[in-house]
C-alpha cells in the first residue's frame, strides 16, 4: 500500500477533501492531509484564492515543504488545484518520490528548477473546459509528453474542483472515474 501526502485546494480542508482522503484510507493507503490554512475553509474558490494571495504563495509553499518533516521519503505526492504546487514541487525535488497525482492543475517542470525525476509515475486529472485549469493544460500536456508512462485524463465539463463532494463543482460520475483511476495508479506503486 502507498503512503500519500495530499494537499488541499484553495477552499481549504473541506468535508469533500477529507472524504476523498478517507476513501483512499479505506482502500488501505496511508494518507497525510496537512492543513495549510490553519483551520480556515472558504465557501467559494475566489475567497480561498484571495486568502492564499493574502498569506502568500511562498508561505503556502513553505508549509508544504514543512509538511514532509518526519515522514518517510518514499511518498506519493498529491494535490488539488492550489495543492498541486506543493505536490509537484516535492515530487520533483525531494528524493524518493514514489509518484504524483495532480488534480485540476499542473506546472511546467521548469517551475521547480529541475526536470521530472526518472521513474516517478504521474497522473494528471482535469476537466476539458475548466477555465481555472486552461492555463495549466499546456503544462500538463508537456509533462505527459516528456515523462514516460505519464497520464493525462480530461473529463467532459467545465468544473474545477469536481472531485470534492462538498462543493457545487462536484461531478459524481467524473469523481468516481477519477477515484477508480487513482486507486489503480496507487495499486501499481511499488
Tab-separated table of N, CA, C and O in Angstrom, residues 119-177:
chain	number	residue	atom	x	y	z
A	119	UNK	N	11.593	7.719	-13.552
A	119	UNK	CA	10.953	6.594	-12.892
A	119	UNK	C	9.847	6.959	-11.919
A	119	UNK	O	9.278	6.073	-11.276
A	120	UNK	N	9.522	8.242	-11.790
A	120	UNK	CA	8.447	8.656	-10.880
A	120	UNK	C	7.160	8.792	-11.704
A	120	UNK	O	7.053	9.681	-12.551
A	121	UNK	N	6.180	7.907	-11.484
A	121	UNK	CA	4.954	7.947	-12.272
A	121	UNK	C	4.092	9.170	-11.942
A	121	UNK	O	4.150	9.703	-10.830
A	122	UNK	N	3.294	9.576	-12.933
A	122	UNK	CA	2.481	10.790	-12.813
A	122	UNK	C	1.122	10.567	-13.441
A	122	UNK	O	1.017	10.007	-14.530
A	123	UNK	N	0.096	11.032	-12.738
A	123	UNK	CA	-1.259	11.125	-13.285
A	123	UNK	C	-1.748	12.546	-13.063
A	123	UNK	O	-1.583	13.107	-11.978
A	124	UNK	N	-2.383	13.105	-14.114
A	124	UNK	CA	-2.987	14.433	-14.034
A	124	UNK	C	-4.451	14.289	-14.424
A	124	UNK	O	-4.772	13.622	-15.405
A	125	UNK	N	-5.328	14.945	-13.649
A	125	UNK	CA	-6.774	14.885	-13.893
A	125	UNK	C	-7.320	16.312	-13.983
A	125	UNK	O	-7.114	17.111	-13.064
A	126	UNK	N	-8.029	16.611	-15.088
A	126	UNK	CA	-8.633	17.938	-15.289
A	126	UNK	C	-9.927	17.785	-16.078
A	126	UNK	O	-10.108	16.793	-16.774
A	127	UNK	N	-10.774	18.799	-15.983
A	127	UNK	CA	-11.923	18.863	-16.883
A	127	UNK	C	-11.529	19.633	-18.134
A	127	UNK	O	-10.727	20.566	-18.081
A	128	UNK	N	-12.105	19.225	-19.258
A	128	UNK	CA	-11.708	19.742	-20.575
A	128	UNK	C	-11.823	21.252	-20.725
A	128	UNK	O	-10.963	21.887	-21.329
A	129	UNK	N	-12.883	21.827	-20.175
A	129	UNK	CA	-13.104	23.264	-20.376
A	129	UNK	C	-13.177	24.035	-19.059
A	129	UNK	O	-13.843	25.062	-18.971
A	130	UNK	N	-12.461	23.560	-18.056
A	130	UNK	CA	-12.356	24.252	-16.770
A	130	UNK	C	-11.516	25.512	-16.970
A	130	UNK	O	-10.329	25.425	-17.272
A	131	UNK	N	-12.139	26.682	-16.822
A	131	UNK	CA	-11.404	27.927	-17.087
A	131	UNK	C	-10.234	28.131	-16.122
A	131	UNK	O	-9.242	28.753	-16.476
A	132	UNK	N	-10.334	27.593	-14.904
A	132	UNK	CA	-9.229	27.720	-13.944
A	132	UNK	C	-8.020	26.896	-14.394
A	132	UNK	O	-6.880	27.260	-14.112
A	133	UNK	N	-8.281	25.782	-15.060
A	133	UNK	CA	-7.184	24.894	-15.453
A	133	UNK	C	-6.678	25.150	-16.870
A	133	UNK	O	-5.650	24.591	-17.255
A	134	UNK	N	-7.354	25.978	-17.636
A	134	UNK	CA	-6.969	26.187	-19.034
A	134	UNK	C	-5.520	26.644	-19.183
A	134	UNK	O	-4.811	26.184	-20.069
A	135	UNK	N	-5.074	27.529	-18.315
A	135	UNK	CA	-3.680	27.986	-18.428
A	135	UNK	C	-2.696	26.894	-18.025
A	135	UNK	O	-1.525	26.941	-18.403
A	136	UNK	N	-3.157	25.888	-17.287
A	136	UNK	CA	-2.286	24.795	-16.857
A	136	UNK	C	-2.281	23.622	-17.835
A	136	UNK	O	-1.395	22.770	-17.763
A	137	UNK	N	-3.250	23.571	-18.729
A	137	UNK	CA	-3.355	22.439	-19.643
A	137	UNK	C	-2.114	22.283	-20.531
A	137	UNK	O	-1.634	21.159	-20.709
A	138	UNK	N	-1.526	23.351	-21.068
A	138	UNK	CA	-0.291	23.166	-21.845
A	138	UNK	C	0.841	22.537	-21.011
A	138	UNK	O	1.582	21.681	-21.505
A	139	UNK	N	0.970	22.950	-19.767
A	139	UNK	CA	1.992	22.354	-18.897
A	139	UNK	C	1.698	20.879	-18.662
A	139	UNK	O	2.613	20.042	-18.658
A	140	UNK	N	0.425	20.544	-18.455
A	140	UNK	CA	0.045	19.142	-18.253
A	140	UNK	C	0.402	18.313	-19.484
A	140	UNK	O	0.974	17.220	-19.369
A	141	UNK	N	0.093	18.850	-20.653
A	141	UNK	CA	0.403	18.119	-21.893
A	141	UNK	C	1.910	17.975	-22.083
A	141	UNK	O	2.388	16.945	-22.540
A	142	UNK	N	2.652	19.015	-21.723
A	142	UNK	CA	4.114	18.948	-21.838
A	142	UNK	C	4.681	17.887	-20.901
A	142	UNK	O	5.555	17.102	-21.289
A	143	UNK	N	4.208	17.854	-19.676
A	143	UNK	CA	4.675	16.847	-18.722
A	143	UNK	C	4.410	15.440	-19.250
A	143	UNK	O	5.295	14.580	-19.247
A	144	UNK	N	3.191	15.222	-19.716
A	144	UNK	CA	2.818	13.898	-20.204
A	144	UNK	C	3.608	13.540	-21.463
A	144	UNK	O	3.972	12.382	-21.669
A	145	UNK	N	3.924	14.544	-22.262
A	145	UNK	CA	4.696	14.301	-23.470
A	145	UNK	C	6.161	13.988	-23.231
A	145	UNK	O	6.832	13.419	-24.091
A	146	UNK	N	6.662	14.353	-22.059
A	146	UNK	CA	8.089	14.160	-21.781
A	146	UNK	C	8.378	13.109	-20.709
A	146	UNK	O	9.529	12.738	-20.526
A	147	UNK	N	7.363	12.626	-20.017
A	147	UNK	CA	7.559	11.646	-18.939
A	147	UNK	C	7.001	10.306	-19.397
A	147	UNK	O	5.797	10.192	-19.671
A	148	UNK	N	7.859	9.332	-19.460
A	148	UNK	CA	7.422	8.014	-19.906
A	148	UNK	C	6.345	7.454	-18.975
A	148	UNK	O	6.500	7.432	-17.754
A	149	UNK	N	5.232	7.053	-19.570
A	149	UNK	CA	4.143	6.445	-18.812
A	149	UNK	C	3.222	7.414	-18.095
A	149	UNK	O	2.257	6.991	-17.471
A	150	UNK	N	3.498	8.724	-18.168
A	150	UNK	CA	2.627	9.707	-17.508
A	150	UNK	C	1.265	9.723	-18.199
A	150	UNK	O	1.162	9.471	-19.402
A	151	UNK	N	0.230	10.023	-17.425
A	151	UNK	CA	-1.135	10.016	-17.950
A	151	UNK	C	-1.831	11.337	-17.664
A	151	UNK	O	-1.722	11.874	-16.560
A	152	UNK	N	-2.561	11.818	-18.661
A	152	UNK	CA	-3.426	12.990	-18.513
A	152	UNK	C	-4.841	12.546	-18.814
A	152	UNK	O	-5.121	12.050	-19.904
A	153	UNK	N	-5.726	12.699	-17.837
A	153	UNK	CA	-7.130	12.365	-18.014
A	153	UNK	C	-7.943	13.656	-18.064
A	153	UNK	O	-7.910	14.443	-17.118
A	154	UNK	N	-8.626	13.860	-19.194
A	154	UNK	CA	-9.504	15.019	-19.362
A	154	UNK	C	-10.944	14.536	-19.314
A	154	UNK	O	-11.334	13.656	-20.088
A	155	UNK	N	-11.710	15.114	-18.409
A	155	UNK	CA	-13.099	14.732	-18.207
A	155	UNK	C	-13.994	15.761	-18.889
A	155	UNK	O	-13.669	16.951	-18.894
A	156	UNK	N	-15.129	15.344	-19.442
A	156	UNK	CA	-16.018	16.319	-20.065
A	156	UNK	C	-16.592	17.274	-19.012
A	156	UNK	O	-16.973	16.840	-17.927
A	157	UNK	N	-16.591	18.557	-19.326
A	157	UNK	CA	-17.174	19.528	-18.409
A	157	UNK	C	-16.259	20.699	-18.146
A	157	UNK	O	-15.139	20.782	-18.668
A	158	UNK	N	-16.763	21.607	-17.294
A	158	UNK	CA	-16.038	22.852	-17.032
A	158	UNK	C	-15.859	23.119	-15.543
A	158	UNK	O	-15.554	24.226	-15.144
A	159	UNK	N	-16.017	22.094	-14.727
A	159	UNK	CA	-15.910	22.291	-13.276
A	159	UNK	C	-14.464	22.144	-12.821
A	159	UNK	O	-13.703	21.366	-13.376
A	160	UNK	N	-14.114	22.898	-11.808
A	160	UNK	CA	-12.721	22.901	-11.348
A	160	UNK	C	-12.483	21.851	-10.262
A	160	UNK	O	-11.669	20.962	-10.431
A	161	UNK	N	-13.172	21.945	-9.168
A	161	UNK	CA	-12.970	21.028	-8.039
A	161	UNK	C	-14.030	19.927	-8.072
A	161	UNK	O	-14.745	19.688	-7.108
A	162	UNK	N	-14.082	19.243	-9.204
A	162	UNK	CA	-15.158	18.286	-9.484
A	162	UNK	C	-15.099	17.022	-8.639
A	162	UNK	O	-16.061	16.272	-8.587
A	163	UNK	N	-13.999	16.768	-7.959
A	163	UNK	CA	-13.892	15.568	-7.130
A	163	UNK	C	-14.181	15.836	-5.657
A	163	UNK	O	-14.121	14.920	-4.841
A	164	UNK	N	-14.511	17.068	-5.304
A	164	UNK	CA	-14.816	17.427	-3.914
A	164	UNK	C	-16.331	17.371	-3.720
A	164	UNK	O	-17.063	18.257	-4.165
A	165	UNK	N	-16.788	16.335	-3.046
A	165	UNK	CA	-18.228	16.078	-2.890
A	165	UNK	C	-18.960	17.124	-2.060
A	165	UNK	O	-20.192	17.139	-2.036
A	166	UNK	N	-18.249	18.017	-1.405
A	166	UNK	CA	-18.910	19.027	-0.572
A	166	UNK	C	-19.081	20.368	-1.285
A	166	UNK	O	-19.600	21.311	-0.697
A	167	UNK	N	-18.668	20.447	-2.549
A	167	UNK	CA	-18.714	21.720	-3.271
A	167	UNK	C	-19.683	21.674	-4.452
A	167	UNK	O	-19.944	20.598	-4.999
A	168	UNK	N	-20.180	22.833	-4.880
A	168	UNK	CA	-21.090	22.871	-6.031
A	168	UNK	C	-20.463	22.349	-7.325
A	168	UNK	O	-21.168	21.895	-8.213
A	169	UNK	N	-19.138	22.383	-7.449
A	169	UNK	CA	-18.445	21.880	-8.646
A	169	UNK	C	-18.460	20.361	-8.757
A	169	UNK	O	-18.070	19.811	-9.789
A	170	UNK	N	-18.906	19.674	-7.727
A	170	UNK	CA	-18.850	18.209	-7.698
A	170	UNK	C	-19.577	17.601	-8.884
A	170	UNK	O	-20.697	17.974	-9.213
A	171	UNK	N	-18.913	16.650	-9.521
A	171	UNK	CA	-19.491	15.871	-10.619
A	171	UNK	C	-19.315	14.404	-10.239
A	171	UNK	O	-18.206	13.863	-10.308
A	172	UNK	N	-20.411	13.778	-9.825
A	172	UNK	CA	-20.329	12.431	-9.271
A	172	UNK	C	-19.701	11.429	-10.243
A	172	UNK	O	-18.824	10.647	-9.860
A	173	UNK	N	-20.119	11.447	-11.500
A	173	UNK	CA	-19.587	10.492	-12.471
A	173	UNK	C	-18.100	10.678	-12.693
A	173	UNK	O	-17.322	9.706	-12.682
A	174	UNK	N	-17.673	11.919	-12.899
A	174	UNK	CA	-16.248	12.198	-13.119
A	174	UNK	C	-15.443	11.880	-11.861
A	174	UNK	O	-14.335	11.335	-11.949
A	175	UNK	N	-15.992	12.208	-10.694
A	175	UNK	CA	-15.279	11.946	-9.442
A	175	UNK	C	-15.083	10.445	-9.218
A	175	UNK	O	-14.013	10.009	-8.781
A	176	UNK	N	-16.100	9.645	-9.527
A	176	UNK	CA	-15.968	8.194	-9.368
A	176	UNK	C	-14.902	7.637	-10.306
A	176	UNK	O	-14.095	6.798	-9.909
A	177	UNK	N	-14.895	8.123	-11.537
A	177	UNK	CA	-13.897	7.663	-12.501
A	177	UNK	C	-12.491	8.093	-12.066
A	177	UNK	O	-11.535	7.308	-12.133
